[in-house]
Short mmCIF file of C-alpha atoms in Angstrom, two decimals:
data_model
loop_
_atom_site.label_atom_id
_atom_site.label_comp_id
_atom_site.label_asym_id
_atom_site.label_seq_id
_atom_site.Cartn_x
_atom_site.Cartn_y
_atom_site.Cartn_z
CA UNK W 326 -25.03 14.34 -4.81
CA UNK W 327 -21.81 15.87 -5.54
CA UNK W 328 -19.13 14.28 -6.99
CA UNK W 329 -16.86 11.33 -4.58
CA UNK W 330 -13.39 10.44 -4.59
CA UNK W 331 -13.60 7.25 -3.10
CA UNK W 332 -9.93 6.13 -2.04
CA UNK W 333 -10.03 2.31 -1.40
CA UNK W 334 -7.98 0.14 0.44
CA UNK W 335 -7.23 -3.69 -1.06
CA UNK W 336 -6.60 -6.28 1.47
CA UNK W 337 -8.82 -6.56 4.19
CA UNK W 338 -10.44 -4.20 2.58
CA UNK W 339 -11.67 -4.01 -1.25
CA UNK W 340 -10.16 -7.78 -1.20
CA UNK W 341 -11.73 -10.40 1.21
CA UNK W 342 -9.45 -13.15 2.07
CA UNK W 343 -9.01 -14.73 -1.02
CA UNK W 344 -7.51 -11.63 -1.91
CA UNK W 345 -9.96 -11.47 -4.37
CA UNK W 346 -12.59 -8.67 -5.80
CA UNK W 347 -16.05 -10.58 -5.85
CA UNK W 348 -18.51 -10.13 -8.46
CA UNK W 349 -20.96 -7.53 -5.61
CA UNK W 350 -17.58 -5.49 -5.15
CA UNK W 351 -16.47 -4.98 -8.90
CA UNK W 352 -20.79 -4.39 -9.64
CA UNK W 353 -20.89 -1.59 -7.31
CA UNK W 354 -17.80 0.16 -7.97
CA UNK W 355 -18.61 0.66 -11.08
CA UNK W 356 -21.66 1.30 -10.48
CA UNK W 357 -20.46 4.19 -8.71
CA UNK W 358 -18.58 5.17 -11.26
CA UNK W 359 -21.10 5.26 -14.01
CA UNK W 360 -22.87 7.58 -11.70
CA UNK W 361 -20.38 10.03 -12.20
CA UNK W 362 -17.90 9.09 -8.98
CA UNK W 363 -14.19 8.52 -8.56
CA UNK W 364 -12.52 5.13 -7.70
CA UNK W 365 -9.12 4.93 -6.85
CA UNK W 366 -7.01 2.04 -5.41
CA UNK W 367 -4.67 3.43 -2.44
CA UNK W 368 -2.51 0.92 -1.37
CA UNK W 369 0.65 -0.22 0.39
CA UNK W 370 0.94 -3.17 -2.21
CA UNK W 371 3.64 -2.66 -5.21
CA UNK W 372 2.08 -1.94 -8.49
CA UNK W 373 3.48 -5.13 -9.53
CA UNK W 374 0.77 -6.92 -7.90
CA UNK W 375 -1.74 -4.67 -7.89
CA UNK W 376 -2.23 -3.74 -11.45
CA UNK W 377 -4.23 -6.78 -12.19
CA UNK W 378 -7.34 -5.70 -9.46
CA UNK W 379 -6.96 -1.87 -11.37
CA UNK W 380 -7.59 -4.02 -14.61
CA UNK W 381 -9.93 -6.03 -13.27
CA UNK W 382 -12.14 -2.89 -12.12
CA UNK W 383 -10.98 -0.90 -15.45
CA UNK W 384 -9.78 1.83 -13.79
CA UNK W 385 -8.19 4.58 -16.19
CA UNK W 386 -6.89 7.18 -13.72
CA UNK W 387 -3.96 7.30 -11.18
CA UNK W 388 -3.28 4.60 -8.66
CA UNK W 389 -1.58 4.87 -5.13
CA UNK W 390 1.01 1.81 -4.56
CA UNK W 391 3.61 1.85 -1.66
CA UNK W 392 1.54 3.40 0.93
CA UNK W 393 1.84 6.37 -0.61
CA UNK W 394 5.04 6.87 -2.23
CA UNK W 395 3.84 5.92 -5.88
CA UNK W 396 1.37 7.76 -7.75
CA UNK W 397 0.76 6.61 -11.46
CA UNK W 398 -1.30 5.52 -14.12
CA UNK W 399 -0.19 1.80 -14.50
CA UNK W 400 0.85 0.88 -18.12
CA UNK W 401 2.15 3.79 -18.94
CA UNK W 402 4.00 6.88 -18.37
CA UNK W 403 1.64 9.91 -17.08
CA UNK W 404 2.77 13.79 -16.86
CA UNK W 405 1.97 14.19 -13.17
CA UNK W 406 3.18 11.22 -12.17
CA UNK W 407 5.43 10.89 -8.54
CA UNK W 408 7.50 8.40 -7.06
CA UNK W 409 9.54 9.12 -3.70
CA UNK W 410 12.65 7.06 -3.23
CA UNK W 411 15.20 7.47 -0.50
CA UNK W 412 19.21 6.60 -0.55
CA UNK W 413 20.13 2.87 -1.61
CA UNK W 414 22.82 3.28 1.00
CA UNK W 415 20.44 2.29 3.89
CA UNK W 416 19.77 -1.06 2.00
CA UNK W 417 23.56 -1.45 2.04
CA UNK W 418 23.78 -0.71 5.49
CA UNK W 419 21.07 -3.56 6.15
CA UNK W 420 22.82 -6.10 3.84
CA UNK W 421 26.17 -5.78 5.66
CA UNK W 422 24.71 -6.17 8.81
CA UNK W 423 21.50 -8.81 8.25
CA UNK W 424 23.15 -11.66 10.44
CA UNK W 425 23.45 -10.01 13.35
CA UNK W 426 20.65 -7.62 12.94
CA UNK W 427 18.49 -11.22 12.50
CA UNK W 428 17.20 -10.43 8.64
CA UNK W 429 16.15 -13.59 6.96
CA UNK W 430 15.14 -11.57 3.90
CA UNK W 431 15.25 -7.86 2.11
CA UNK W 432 13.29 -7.14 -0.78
CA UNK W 433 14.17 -3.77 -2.71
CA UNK W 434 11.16 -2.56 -4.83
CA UNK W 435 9.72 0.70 -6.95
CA UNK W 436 7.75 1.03 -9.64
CA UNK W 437 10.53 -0.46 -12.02
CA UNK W 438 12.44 -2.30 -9.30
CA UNK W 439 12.12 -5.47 -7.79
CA UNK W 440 15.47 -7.28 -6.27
CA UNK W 441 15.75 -9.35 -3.14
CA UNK W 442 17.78 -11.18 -1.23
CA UNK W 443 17.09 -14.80 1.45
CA UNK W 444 19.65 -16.17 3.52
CA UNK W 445 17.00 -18.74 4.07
CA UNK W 446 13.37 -19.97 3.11
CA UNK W 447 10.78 -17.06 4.30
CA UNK W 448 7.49 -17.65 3.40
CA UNK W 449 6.18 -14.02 3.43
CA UNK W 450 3.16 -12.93 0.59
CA UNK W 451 3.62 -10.78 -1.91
CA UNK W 452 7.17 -12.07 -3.21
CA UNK W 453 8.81 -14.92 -5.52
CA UNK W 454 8.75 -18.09 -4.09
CA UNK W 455 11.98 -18.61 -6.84
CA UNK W 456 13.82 -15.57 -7.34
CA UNK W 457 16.13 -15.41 -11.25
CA UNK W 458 19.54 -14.71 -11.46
CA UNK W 459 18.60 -10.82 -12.44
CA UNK W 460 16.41 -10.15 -9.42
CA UNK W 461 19.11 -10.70 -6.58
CA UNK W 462 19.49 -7.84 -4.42
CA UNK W 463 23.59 -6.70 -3.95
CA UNK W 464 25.58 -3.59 -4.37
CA UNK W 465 26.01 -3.99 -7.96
CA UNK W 466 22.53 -4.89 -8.88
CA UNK W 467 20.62 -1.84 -6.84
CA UNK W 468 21.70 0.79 -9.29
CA UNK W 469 18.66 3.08 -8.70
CA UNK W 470 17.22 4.50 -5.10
CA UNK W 471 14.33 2.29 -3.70
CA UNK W 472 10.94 3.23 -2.74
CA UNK W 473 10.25 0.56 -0.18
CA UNK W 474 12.51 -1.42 1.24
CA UNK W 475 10.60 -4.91 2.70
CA UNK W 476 12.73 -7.34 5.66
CA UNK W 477 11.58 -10.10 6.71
CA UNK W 478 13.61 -10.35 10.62
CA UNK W 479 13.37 -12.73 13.35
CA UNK W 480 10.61 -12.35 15.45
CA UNK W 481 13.01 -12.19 18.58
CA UNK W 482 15.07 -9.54 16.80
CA UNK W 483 12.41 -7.40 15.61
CA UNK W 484 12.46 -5.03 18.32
CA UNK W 485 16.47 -4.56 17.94
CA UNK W 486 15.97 -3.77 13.79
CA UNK W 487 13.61 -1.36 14.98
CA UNK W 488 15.81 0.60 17.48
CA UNK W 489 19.10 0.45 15.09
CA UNK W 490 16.65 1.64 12.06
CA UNK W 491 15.47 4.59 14.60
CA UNK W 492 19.29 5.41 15.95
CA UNK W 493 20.67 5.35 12.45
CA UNK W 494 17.94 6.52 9.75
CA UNK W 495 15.70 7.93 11.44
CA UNK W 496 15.50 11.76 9.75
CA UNK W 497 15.20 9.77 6.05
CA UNK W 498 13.01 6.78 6.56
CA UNK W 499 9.93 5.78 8.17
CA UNK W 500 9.43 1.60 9.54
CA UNK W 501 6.64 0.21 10.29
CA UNK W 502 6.19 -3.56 11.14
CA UNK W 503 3.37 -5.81 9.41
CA UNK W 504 0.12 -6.54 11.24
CA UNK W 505 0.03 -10.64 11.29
CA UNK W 506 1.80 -13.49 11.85
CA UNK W 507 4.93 -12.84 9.27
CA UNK W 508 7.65 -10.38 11.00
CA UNK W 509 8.32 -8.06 8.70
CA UNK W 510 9.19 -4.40 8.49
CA UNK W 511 8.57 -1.99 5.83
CA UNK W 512 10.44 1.12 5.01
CA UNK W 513 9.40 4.15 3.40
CA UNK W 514 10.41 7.55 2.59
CA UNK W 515 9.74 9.95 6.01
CA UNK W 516 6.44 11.60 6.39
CA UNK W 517 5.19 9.61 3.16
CA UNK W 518 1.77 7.94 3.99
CA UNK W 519 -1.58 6.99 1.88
CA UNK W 520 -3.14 10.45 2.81
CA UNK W 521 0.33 12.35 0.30
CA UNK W 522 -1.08 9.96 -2.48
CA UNK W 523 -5.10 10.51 -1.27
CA UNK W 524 -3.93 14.46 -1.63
CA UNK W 525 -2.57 13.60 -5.21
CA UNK W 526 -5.22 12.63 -6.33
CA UNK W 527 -7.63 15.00 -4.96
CA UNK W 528 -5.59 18.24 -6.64
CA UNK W 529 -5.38 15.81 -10.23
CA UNK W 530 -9.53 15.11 -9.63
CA UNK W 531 -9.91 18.92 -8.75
CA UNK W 532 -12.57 17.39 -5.57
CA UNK W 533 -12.48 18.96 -2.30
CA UNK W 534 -11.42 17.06 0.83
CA UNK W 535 -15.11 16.88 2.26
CA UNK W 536 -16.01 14.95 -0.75
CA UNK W 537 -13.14 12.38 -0.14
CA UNK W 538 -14.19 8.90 1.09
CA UNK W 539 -11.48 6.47 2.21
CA UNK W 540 -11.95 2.87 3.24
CA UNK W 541 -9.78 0.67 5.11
CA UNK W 542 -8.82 -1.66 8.21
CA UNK W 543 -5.34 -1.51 9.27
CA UNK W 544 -2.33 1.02 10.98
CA UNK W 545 -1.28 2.05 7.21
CA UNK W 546 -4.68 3.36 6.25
CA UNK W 547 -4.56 5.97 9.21
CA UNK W 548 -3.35 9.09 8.15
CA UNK W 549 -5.80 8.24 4.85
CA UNK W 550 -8.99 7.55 7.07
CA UNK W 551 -8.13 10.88 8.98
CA UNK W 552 -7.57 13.03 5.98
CA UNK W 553 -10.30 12.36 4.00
CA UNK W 554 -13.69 13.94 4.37
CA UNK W 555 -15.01 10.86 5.34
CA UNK W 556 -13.43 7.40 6.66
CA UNK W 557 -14.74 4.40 7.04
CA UNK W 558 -13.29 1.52 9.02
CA UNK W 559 -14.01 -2.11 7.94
CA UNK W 560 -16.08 -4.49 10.32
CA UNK W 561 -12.51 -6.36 10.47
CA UNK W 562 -10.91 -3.15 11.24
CA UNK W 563 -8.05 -2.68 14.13
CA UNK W 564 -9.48 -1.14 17.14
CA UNK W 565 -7.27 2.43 16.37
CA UNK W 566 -9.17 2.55 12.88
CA UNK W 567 -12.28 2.23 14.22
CA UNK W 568 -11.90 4.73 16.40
CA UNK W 569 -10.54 7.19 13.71
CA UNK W 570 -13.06 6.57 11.58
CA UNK W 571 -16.42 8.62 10.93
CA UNK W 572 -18.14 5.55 10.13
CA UNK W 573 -17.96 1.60 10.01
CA UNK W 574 -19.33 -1.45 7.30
CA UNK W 575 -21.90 -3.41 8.58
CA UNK W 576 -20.75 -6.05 7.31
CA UNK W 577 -16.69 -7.69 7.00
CA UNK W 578 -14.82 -7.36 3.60
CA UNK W 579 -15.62 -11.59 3.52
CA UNK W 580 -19.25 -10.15 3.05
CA UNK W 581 -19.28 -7.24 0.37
CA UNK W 582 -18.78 -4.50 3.56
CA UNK W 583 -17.22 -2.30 1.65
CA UNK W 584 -19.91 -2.84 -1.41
CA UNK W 585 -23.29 -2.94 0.97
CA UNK W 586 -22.17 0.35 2.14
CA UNK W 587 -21.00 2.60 -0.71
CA UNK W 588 -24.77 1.17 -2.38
CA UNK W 589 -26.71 3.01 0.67
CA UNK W 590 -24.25 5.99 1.54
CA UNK W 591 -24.23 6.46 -2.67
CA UNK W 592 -27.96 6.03 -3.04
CA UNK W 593 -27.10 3.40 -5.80
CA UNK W 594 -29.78 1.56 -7.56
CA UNK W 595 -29.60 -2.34 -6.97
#
């Protein structure tokens, strides 16, 4: 068999809902890679909390944060390394108008950035229950260009945040709201999705696209399931990845999908 790059998703996905890797998962992905394949984490998580499952697998090449808009080797500093950021004057834009715009919360992030800001308690995952005195988001602290900006907005004002991000940014930014129960909205660089980072990484691996396997379940794995050579949607996959999908688990990412189906498509020993 020729050489994979298999691009995988973590929640929902690589996680199961103890956003956790079990023992199956991290035996068959490497596995896979002692048998000469390519694993790489693509996700719309910050490298900040993502770096532990790439230890915890002990990966050594690139990794895909941000949905796309970070491509690096965490711990260090790598030659071909990419980050796209776009113009800290949107955040300020959003922090002058949050109150009537309904925004409980903006986080600020890259790959060396982290600030936020909470008018009030928002209990969204991902982000500092406490935030210190050097991580609060303002126009003196955001020195640098972000590569996501996160908002947590009022469920009834959601729509609105949408419409003024669409009237005002539109030709710089892309937002896209969370799947469950939290309201949030995240905001990228335009035209920046997983499949830019799955392409990185298929020019710095030197594999073709037909030899490209992506896994995932929700709207921001997409453009990834489409591009690669072949996607696979999770059993707990949204209807519109199922459908884009070439394939689908058996079996949920609560039940090693993701493992019981790289061991057959792979032809890996057990």
């Amino acid at each position: 068999m020729e050489r994979k790059l298999i691009a995988i998703d973590l929640d929902g996905t690589t996680l199961n809902s103890q956003a956790k890797i079990s023992a199956k998962t991290q035996s068959v992905l490497t596995r896979a890679r002692e048998a000469g394949h390519i694993v790489s984490i693509v996700t719309g998580r910050p490298n900040r909390i993502s770096a532990n499952f790439y230890d915890d697998l002990k990966l050594t090449g690139p990794m895909i944060n941000f949905n796309g808009s970070l491509g690096h080797v965490p711990h260090q500093q790598s030659a071909d390394e990419y980050q796209y950021t776009f113009n800290r004057e949107i955040a300020f834009d959003l922090l002058q108008h949050r109150e009537e715009l309904g925004i409980h919360m903006i986080a600020a992030e890259g790959k060396d950035l982290f600030l936020a800001v909470r008018d009030q308690p928002v209990e969204v995952g991902f982000f500092p229950t406490q935030l210190q005195s050097n991580q609060i988001l303002n126009q003196k602290s955001l020195h640098n260009n972000p590569t996501s900006l996160t908002i947590a907005v009022d469920r009834t004002k959601q729509q609105g945040l949408l419409d003024y991000l669409r009237t005002n940014f539109d030709d710089e930014i892309d937002a896209a709201p969370w799947g469950g129960p939290n309201s949030v909205v995240e905001l990228g660089v335009k035209g920046v999705q997983k499949a830019t980072g799955v392409e990185f990484l298929a020019h710095h691996y030197n594999v073709q696209r037909r030899n490209i396997i992506a896994f995932g379940d929700e709207h921001n794995d997409s453009e990834m399931i489409d591009y690669a050579g072949w996607g696979v949607a999770m059993q707990n996959a949204t209807a519109p990845i199922k459908a884009l999908a070439n394939d689908m688990t058996a079996l949920d990412n609560d039940h090693d999908g993701l493992a019981n189906y790289l061991t057959d498509y792979l032809k890996l020993a057990e």
